mmCIF file of C-alpha atoms and ligand atoms in Angstrom:
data_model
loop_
_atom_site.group_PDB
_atom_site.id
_atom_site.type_symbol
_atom_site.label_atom_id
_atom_site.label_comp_id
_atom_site.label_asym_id
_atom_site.label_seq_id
_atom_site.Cartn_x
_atom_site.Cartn_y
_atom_site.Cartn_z
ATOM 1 C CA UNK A 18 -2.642 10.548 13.648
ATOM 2 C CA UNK A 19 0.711 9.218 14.829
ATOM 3 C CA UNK A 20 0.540 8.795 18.325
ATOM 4 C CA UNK A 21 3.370 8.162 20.748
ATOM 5 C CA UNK A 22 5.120 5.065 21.029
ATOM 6 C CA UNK A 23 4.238 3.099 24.538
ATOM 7 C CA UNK A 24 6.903 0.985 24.751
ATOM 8 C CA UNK A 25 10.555 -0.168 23.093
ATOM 9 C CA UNK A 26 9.943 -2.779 21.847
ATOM 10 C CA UNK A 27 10.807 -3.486 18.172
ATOM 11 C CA UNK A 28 7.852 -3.949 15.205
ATOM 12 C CA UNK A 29 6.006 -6.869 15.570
ATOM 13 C CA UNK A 30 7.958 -8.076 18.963
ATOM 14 C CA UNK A 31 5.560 -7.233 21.319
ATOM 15 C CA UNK A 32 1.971 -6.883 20.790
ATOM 16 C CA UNK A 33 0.838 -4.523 17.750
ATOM 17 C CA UNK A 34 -1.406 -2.042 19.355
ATOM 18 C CA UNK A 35 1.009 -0.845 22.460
ATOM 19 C CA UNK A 36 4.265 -0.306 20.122
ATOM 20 C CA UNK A 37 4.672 2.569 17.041
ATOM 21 C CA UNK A 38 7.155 1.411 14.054
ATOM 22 C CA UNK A 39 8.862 3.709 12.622
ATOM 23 C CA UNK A 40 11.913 4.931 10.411
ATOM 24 C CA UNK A 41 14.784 3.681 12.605
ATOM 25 C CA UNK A 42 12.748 0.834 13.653
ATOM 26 C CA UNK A 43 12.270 -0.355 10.170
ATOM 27 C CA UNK A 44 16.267 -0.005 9.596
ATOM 28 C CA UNK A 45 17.116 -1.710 13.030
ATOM 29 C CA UNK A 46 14.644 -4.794 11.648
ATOM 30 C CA UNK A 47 17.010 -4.925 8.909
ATOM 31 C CA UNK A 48 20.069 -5.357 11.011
ATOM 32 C CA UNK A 49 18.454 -7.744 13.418
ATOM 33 C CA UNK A 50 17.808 -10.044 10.230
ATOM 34 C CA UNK A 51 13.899 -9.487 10.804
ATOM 35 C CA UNK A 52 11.632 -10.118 7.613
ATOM 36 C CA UNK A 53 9.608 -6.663 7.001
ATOM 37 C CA UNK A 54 5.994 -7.237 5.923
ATOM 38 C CA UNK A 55 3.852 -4.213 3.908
ATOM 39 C CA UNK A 56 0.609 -4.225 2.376
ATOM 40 C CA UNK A 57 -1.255 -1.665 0.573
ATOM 41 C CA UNK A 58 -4.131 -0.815 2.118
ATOM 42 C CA UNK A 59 -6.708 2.044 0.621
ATOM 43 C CA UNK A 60 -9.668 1.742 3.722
ATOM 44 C CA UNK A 61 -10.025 2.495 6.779
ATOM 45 C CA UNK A 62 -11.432 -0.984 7.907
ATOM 46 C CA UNK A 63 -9.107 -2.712 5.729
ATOM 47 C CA UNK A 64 -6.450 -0.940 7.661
ATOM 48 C CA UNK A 65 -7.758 -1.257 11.215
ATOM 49 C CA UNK A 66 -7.517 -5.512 10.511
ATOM 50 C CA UNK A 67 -4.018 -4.961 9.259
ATOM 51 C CA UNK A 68 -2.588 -2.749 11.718
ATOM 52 C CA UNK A 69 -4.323 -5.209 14.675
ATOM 53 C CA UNK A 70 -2.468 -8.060 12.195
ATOM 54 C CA UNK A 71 1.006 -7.143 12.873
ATOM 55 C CA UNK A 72 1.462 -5.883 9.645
ATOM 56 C CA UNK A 73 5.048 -3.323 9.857
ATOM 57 C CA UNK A 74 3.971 -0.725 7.315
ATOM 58 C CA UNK A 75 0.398 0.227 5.437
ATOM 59 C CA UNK A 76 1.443 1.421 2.388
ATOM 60 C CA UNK A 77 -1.351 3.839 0.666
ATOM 61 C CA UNK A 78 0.005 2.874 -2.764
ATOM 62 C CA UNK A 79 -1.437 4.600 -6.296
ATOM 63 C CA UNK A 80 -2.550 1.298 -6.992
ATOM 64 C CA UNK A 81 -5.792 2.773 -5.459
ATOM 65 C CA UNK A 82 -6.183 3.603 -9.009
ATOM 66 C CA UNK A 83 -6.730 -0.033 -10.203
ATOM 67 C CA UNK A 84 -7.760 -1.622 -7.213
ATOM 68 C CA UNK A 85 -10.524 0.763 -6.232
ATOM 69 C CA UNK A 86 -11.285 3.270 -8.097
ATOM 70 C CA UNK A 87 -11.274 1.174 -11.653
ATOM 71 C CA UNK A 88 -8.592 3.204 -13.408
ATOM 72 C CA UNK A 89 -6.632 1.178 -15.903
ATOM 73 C CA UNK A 90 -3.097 2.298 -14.891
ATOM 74 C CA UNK A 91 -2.098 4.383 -11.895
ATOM 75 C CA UNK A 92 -1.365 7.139 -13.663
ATOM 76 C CA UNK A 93 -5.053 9.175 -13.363
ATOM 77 C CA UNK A 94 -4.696 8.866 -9.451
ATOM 78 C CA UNK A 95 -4.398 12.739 -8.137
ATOM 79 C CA UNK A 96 -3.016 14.060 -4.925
ATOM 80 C CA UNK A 97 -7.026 14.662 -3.565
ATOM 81 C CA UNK A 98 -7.972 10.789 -4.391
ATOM 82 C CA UNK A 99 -4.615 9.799 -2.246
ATOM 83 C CA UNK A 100 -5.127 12.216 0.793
ATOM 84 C CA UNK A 101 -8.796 10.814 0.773
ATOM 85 C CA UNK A 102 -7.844 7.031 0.929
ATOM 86 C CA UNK A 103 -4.491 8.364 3.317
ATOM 87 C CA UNK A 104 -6.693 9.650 6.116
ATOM 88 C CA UNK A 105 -8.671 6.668 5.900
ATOM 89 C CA UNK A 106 -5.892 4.785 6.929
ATOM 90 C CA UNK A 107 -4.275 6.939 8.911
ATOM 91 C CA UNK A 108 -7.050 7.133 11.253
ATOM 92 C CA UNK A 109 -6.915 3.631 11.891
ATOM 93 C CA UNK A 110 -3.139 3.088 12.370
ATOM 94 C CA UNK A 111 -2.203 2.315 15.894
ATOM 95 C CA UNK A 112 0.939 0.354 15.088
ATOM 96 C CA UNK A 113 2.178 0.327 11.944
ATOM 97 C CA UNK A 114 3.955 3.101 9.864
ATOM 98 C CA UNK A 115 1.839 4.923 7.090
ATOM 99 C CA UNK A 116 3.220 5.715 4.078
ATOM 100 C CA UNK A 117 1.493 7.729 1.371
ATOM 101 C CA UNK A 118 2.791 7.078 -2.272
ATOM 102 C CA UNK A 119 3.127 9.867 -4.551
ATOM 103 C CA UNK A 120 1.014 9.573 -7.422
ATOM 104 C CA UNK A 121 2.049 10.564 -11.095
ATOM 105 C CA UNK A 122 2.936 14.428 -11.544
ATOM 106 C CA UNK A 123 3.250 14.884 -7.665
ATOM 107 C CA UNK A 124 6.635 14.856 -7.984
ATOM 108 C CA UNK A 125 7.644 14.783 -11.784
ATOM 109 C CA UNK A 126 7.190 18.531 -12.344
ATOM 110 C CA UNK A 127 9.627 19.959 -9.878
ATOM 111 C CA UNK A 128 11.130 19.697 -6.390
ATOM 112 C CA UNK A 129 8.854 22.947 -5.011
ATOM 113 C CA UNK A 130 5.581 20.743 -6.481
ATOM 114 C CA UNK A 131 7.052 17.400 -4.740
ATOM 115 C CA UNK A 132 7.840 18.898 -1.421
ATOM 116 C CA UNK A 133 4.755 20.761 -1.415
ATOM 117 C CA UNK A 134 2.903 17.162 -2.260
ATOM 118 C CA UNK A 135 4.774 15.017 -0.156
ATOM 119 C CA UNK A 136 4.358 17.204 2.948
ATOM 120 C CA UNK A 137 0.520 16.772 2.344
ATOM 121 C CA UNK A 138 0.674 13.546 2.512
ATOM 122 C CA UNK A 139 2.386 14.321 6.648
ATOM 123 C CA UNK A 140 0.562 17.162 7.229
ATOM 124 C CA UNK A 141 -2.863 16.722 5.765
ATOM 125 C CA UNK A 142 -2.827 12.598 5.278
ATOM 126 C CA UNK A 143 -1.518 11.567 8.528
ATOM 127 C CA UNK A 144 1.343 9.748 6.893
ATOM 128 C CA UNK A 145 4.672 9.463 8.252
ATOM 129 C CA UNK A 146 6.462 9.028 5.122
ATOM 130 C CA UNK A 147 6.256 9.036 1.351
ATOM 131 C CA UNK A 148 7.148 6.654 -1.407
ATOM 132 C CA UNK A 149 8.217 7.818 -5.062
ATOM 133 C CA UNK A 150 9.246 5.955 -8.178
ATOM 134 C CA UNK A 151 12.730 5.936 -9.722
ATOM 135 C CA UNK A 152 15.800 5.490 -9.901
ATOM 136 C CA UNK A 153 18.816 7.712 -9.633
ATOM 137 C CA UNK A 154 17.255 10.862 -10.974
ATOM 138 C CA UNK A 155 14.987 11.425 -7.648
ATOM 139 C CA UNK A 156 18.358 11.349 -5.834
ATOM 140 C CA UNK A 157 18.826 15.293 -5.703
ATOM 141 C CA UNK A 158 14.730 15.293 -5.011
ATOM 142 C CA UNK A 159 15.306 12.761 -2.236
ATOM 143 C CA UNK A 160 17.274 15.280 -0.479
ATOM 144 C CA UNK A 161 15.072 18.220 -0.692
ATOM 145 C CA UNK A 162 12.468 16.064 0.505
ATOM 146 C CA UNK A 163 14.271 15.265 3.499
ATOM 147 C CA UNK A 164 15.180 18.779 3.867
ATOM 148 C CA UNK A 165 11.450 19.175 4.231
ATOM 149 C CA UNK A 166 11.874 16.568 7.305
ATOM 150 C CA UNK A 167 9.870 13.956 4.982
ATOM 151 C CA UNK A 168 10.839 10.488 5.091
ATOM 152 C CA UNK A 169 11.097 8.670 1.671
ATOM 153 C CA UNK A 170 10.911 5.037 0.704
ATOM 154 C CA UNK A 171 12.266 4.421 -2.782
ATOM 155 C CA UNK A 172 11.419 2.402 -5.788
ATOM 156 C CA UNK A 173 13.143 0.663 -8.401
ATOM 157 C CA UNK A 174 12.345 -2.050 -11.134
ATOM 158 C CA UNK A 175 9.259 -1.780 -12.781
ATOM 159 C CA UNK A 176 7.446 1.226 -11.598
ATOM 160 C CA UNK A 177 4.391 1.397 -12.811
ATOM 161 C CA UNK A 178 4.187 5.224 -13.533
ATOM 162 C CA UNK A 179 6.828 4.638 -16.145
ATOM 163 C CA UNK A 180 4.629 1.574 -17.980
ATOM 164 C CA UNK A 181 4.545 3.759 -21.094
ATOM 165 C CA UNK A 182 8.349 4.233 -21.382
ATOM 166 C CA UNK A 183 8.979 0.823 -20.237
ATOM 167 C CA UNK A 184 5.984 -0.568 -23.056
ATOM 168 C CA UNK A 185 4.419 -2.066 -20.681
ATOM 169 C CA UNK A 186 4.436 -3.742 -17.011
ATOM 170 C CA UNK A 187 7.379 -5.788 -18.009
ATOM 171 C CA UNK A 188 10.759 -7.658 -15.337
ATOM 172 C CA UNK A 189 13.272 -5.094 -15.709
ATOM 173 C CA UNK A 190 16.776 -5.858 -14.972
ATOM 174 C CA UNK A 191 17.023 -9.147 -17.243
ATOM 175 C CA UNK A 192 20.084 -7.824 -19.232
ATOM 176 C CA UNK A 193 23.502 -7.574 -17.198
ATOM 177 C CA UNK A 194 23.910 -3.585 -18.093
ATOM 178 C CA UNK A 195 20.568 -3.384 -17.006
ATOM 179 C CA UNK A 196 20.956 -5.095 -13.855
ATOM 180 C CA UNK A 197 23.520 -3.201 -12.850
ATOM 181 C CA UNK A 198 21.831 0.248 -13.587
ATOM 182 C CA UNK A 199 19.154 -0.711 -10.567
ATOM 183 C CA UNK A 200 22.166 -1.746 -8.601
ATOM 184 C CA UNK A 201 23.621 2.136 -9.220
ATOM 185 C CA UNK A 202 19.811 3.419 -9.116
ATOM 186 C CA UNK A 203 19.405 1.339 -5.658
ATOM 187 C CA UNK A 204 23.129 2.773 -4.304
ATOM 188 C CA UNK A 205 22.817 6.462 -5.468
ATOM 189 C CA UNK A 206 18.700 6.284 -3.993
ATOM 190 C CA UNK A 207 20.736 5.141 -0.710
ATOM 191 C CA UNK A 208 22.957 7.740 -0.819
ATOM 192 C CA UNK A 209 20.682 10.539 -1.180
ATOM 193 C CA UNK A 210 19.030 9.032 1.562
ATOM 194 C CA UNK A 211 16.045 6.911 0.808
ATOM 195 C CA UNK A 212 15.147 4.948 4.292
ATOM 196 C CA UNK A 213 13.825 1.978 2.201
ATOM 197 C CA UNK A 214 13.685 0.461 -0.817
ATOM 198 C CA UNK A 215 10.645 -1.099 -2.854
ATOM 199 C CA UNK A 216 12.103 -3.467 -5.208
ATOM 200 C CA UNK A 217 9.681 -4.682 -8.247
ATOM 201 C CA UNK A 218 9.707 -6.948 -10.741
ATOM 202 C CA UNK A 219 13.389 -8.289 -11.596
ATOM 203 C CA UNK A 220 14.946 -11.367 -11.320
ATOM 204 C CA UNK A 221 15.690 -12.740 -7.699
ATOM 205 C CA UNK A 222 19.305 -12.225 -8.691
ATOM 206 C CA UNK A 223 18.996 -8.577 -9.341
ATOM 207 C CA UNK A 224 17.023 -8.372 -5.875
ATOM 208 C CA UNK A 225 19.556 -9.822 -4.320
ATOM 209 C CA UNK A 226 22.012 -8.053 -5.588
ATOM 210 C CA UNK A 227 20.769 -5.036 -4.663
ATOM 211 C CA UNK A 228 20.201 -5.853 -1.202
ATOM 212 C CA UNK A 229 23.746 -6.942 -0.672
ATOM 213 C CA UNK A 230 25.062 -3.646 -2.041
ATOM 214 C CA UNK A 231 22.994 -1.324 0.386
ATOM 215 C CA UNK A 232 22.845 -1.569 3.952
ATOM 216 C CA UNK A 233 18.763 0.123 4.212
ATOM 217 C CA UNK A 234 16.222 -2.595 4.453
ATOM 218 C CA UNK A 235 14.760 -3.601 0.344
ATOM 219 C CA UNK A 236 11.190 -4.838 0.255
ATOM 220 C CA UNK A 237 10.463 -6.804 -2.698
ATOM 221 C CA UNK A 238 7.759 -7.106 -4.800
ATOM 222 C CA UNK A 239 8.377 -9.821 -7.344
ATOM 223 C CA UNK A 240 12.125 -9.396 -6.655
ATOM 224 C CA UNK A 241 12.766 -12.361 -5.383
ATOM 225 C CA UNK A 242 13.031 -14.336 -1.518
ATOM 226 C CA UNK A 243 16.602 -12.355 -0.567
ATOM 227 C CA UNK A 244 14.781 -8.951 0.619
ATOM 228 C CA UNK A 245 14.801 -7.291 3.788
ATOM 229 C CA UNK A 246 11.302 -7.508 3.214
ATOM 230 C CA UNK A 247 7.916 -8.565 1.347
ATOM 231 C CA UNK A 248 5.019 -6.170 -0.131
ATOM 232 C CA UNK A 249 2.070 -7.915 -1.534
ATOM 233 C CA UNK A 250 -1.381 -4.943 -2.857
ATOM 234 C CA UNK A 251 -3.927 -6.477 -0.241
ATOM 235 C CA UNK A 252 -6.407 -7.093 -3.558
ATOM 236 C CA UNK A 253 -3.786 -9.418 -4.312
ATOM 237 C CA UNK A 254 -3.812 -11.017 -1.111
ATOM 238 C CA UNK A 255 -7.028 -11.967 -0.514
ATOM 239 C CA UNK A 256 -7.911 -12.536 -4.561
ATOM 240 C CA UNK A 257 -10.198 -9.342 -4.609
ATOM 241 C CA UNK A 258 -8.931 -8.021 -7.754
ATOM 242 C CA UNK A 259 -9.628 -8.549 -11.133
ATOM 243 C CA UNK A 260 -8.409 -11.347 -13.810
ATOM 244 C CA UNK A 261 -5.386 -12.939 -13.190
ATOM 245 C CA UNK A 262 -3.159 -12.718 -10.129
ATOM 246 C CA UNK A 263 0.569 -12.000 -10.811
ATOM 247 C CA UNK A 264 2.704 -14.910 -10.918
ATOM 248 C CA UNK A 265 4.954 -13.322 -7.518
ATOM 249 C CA UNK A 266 1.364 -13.034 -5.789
ATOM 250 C CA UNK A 267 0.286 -15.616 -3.020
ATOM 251 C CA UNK A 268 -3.679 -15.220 -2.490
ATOM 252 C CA UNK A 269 -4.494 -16.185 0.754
ATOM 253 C CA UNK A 270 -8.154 -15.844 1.095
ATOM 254 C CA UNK A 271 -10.998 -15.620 -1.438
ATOM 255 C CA UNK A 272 -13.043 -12.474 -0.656
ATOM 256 C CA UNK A 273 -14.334 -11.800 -3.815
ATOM 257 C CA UNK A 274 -16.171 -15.145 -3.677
ATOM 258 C CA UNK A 275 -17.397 -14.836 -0.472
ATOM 259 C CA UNK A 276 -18.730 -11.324 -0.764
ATOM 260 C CA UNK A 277 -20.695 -12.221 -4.355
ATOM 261 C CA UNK A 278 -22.069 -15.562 -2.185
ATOM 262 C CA UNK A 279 -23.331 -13.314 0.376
ATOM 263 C CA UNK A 280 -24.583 -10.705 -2.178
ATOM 264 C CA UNK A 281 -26.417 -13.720 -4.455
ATOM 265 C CA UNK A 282 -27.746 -15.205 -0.869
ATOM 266 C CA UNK A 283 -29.504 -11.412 -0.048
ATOM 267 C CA UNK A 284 -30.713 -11.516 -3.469
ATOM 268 C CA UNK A 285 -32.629 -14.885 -3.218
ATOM 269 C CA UNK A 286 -33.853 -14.126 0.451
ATOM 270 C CA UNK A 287 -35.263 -10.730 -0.692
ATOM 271 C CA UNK A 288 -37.042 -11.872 -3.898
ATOM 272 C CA UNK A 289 -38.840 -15.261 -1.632
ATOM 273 C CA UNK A 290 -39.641 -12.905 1.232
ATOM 274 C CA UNK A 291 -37.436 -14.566 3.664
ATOM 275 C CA UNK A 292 -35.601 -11.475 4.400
ATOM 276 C CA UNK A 293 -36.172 -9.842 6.645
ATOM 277 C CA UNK A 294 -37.410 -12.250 9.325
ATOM 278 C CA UNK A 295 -39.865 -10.779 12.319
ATOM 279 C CA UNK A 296 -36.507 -11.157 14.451
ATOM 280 C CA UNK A 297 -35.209 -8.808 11.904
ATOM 281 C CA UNK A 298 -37.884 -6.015 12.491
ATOM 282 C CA UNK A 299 -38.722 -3.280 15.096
ATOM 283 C CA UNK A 300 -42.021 -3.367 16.166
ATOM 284 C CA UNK A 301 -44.483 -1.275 18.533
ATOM 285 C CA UNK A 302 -47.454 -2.681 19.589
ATOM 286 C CA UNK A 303 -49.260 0.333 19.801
ATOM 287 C CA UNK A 304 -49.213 2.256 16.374
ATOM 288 C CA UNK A 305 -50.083 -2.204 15.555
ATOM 289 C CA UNK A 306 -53.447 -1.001 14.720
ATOM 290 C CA UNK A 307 -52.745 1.844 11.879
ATOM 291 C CA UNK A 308 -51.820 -1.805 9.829
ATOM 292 C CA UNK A 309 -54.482 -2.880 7.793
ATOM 293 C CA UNK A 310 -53.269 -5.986 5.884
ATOM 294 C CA UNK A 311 -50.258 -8.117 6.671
ATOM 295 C CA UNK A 312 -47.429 -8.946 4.224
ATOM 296 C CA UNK A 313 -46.179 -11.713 3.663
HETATM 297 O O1 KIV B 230 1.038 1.283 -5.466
HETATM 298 C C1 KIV B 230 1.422 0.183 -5.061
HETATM 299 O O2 KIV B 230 0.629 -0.714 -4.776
HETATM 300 C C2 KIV B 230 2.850 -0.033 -4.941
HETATM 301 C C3 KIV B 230 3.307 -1.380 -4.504
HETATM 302 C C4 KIV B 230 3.190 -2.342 -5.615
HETATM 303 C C5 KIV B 230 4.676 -1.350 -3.957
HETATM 304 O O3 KIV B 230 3.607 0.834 -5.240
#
């Protein structure tokens, strides 16, 4: 699904359907001092508005799990469910870079599983890259993935795979020895050569931090305003998910309003017979006659 870049020009700087963003793009934003923007996306409609938007990257995150397919926690999403909602997107990508996130026990069981997975995601998905949680224990799976010529985004803080281990969806990173640890988890990531860096949950501080110790872009996610980069899940966004938005979350629409205004409006015009209207309705005036009585 990636197609050829048609011109230089860096993401977002000319207009988003004639230029391609990708890996060394995303690092050159970073050196240029140019804010980043990803959203997860799961749709291929979804994604065509977002790509058209100027968005940089259209992250397929496991989210999908709680966002659409009404999972409580990420962790039921499977490789199949991502590909499906990965080709979705990638089919409407012109500009931005897809990346398809690993989902739990893609990658946990064993570098052969992971870079069989992750190459799905390129090969199968139409991705371009893949994102998996953790810290500095992917670093020796980081490089095998890249030995499988697969880009990787990291991510550090609260991952939401771990929510059991970490008792729940709780700001990592408050204590200084644990602050530090993401600051080593963000470095060694780096090292083994992550291209990017999801940062979630922790204190602006700790986001900060982080991002002054590496030189590949961070894009935060309730880490704070000193990123390379913001992330927002698009449910969030446009206040189409369910209960309470996080606190880091700016909505900036109100779909879910809108669409059950629409859906209550079709309800009322169906039950009083004003939909549909005769401008609503094919008609042929010769099979008229096979009509004995007229509704409404
Ligand atoms: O799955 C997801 O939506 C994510 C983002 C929160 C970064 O991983």
């Amino acid at each position: 699904m990636n197609r050829p870049a048609e011109g230089p020009g860096a993401p977002g700087e000319s207009s988003p359907s004639t230029s391609r963003v990708t890996v060394p793009e995303l690092r050159a934003a970073r050196e240029r001092g140019r804010k980043i923007v990803v959203l997860t996306v799961y749709d291929y409609p979804t994604a065509r508005i977002l790509d058209a938007s100027g968005v940089d990257v259209l992250l397929v995150g496991d989210s999908l799990g709680n966002n659409v397919l009404g999972y409580e926690s990420t962790l039921p999403v499977t490789m199949e469910e991502m590909l499906h909602h990965t080709r979705a997107v990638a089919r409407a990508a012109r500009h931005a870079l897809v990346v398809g996130d690993m989902p739990y026990l893609s990658f946990q069981t064993g570098r052969r599983d992971a870079v069989k997975n992750a190459g799905r995601f390129l090969k199968e998905g139409g991705a371009a890259a893949v994102k998996i949680e953790g810290g500095r224990k992917r670093a020796g799976l980081v490089e095998a993935l890249l030995d499988a010529e697969v880009p990787v985004m990291g991510h550090i803080g609260l991952t939401p795979q771990s929510v059991h281990l970490m008792g729940g969806y709780r700001v990592q990173g408050k204590r200084i020895d644990q602050a530090r640890a993401l600051v080593e988890d963000a470095k060694a990531l780096e090292k083994a050569g992550v291209f990017s860096l999801v940062l979630e949950g922790m204190p602006e501080s700790v986001g900060q931090a982080i991002t002054e110790a590496v030189s590949i872009p961070t894009i935060g996610i309730g880490a704070g305003r000193f990123c390379d980069g913001q992330v927002l899940v698009f449910h969030d966004l446009v206040g189409l998910g369910e209960g309470t938005p996080p606190k880091f979350a700016r909505r900036y629409a109100s779909i879910g309003d809108e669409i059950a205004s629409a859906a209550r409006r079709f309800v009322g015009d169906v039950r009083d017979g004003s939909f549909p209207s005769e401008a609503e309705t094919y008609s042929a005036p010769a099979v008229v006659g096979i009509v004995k009585t007229r509704r409404p």
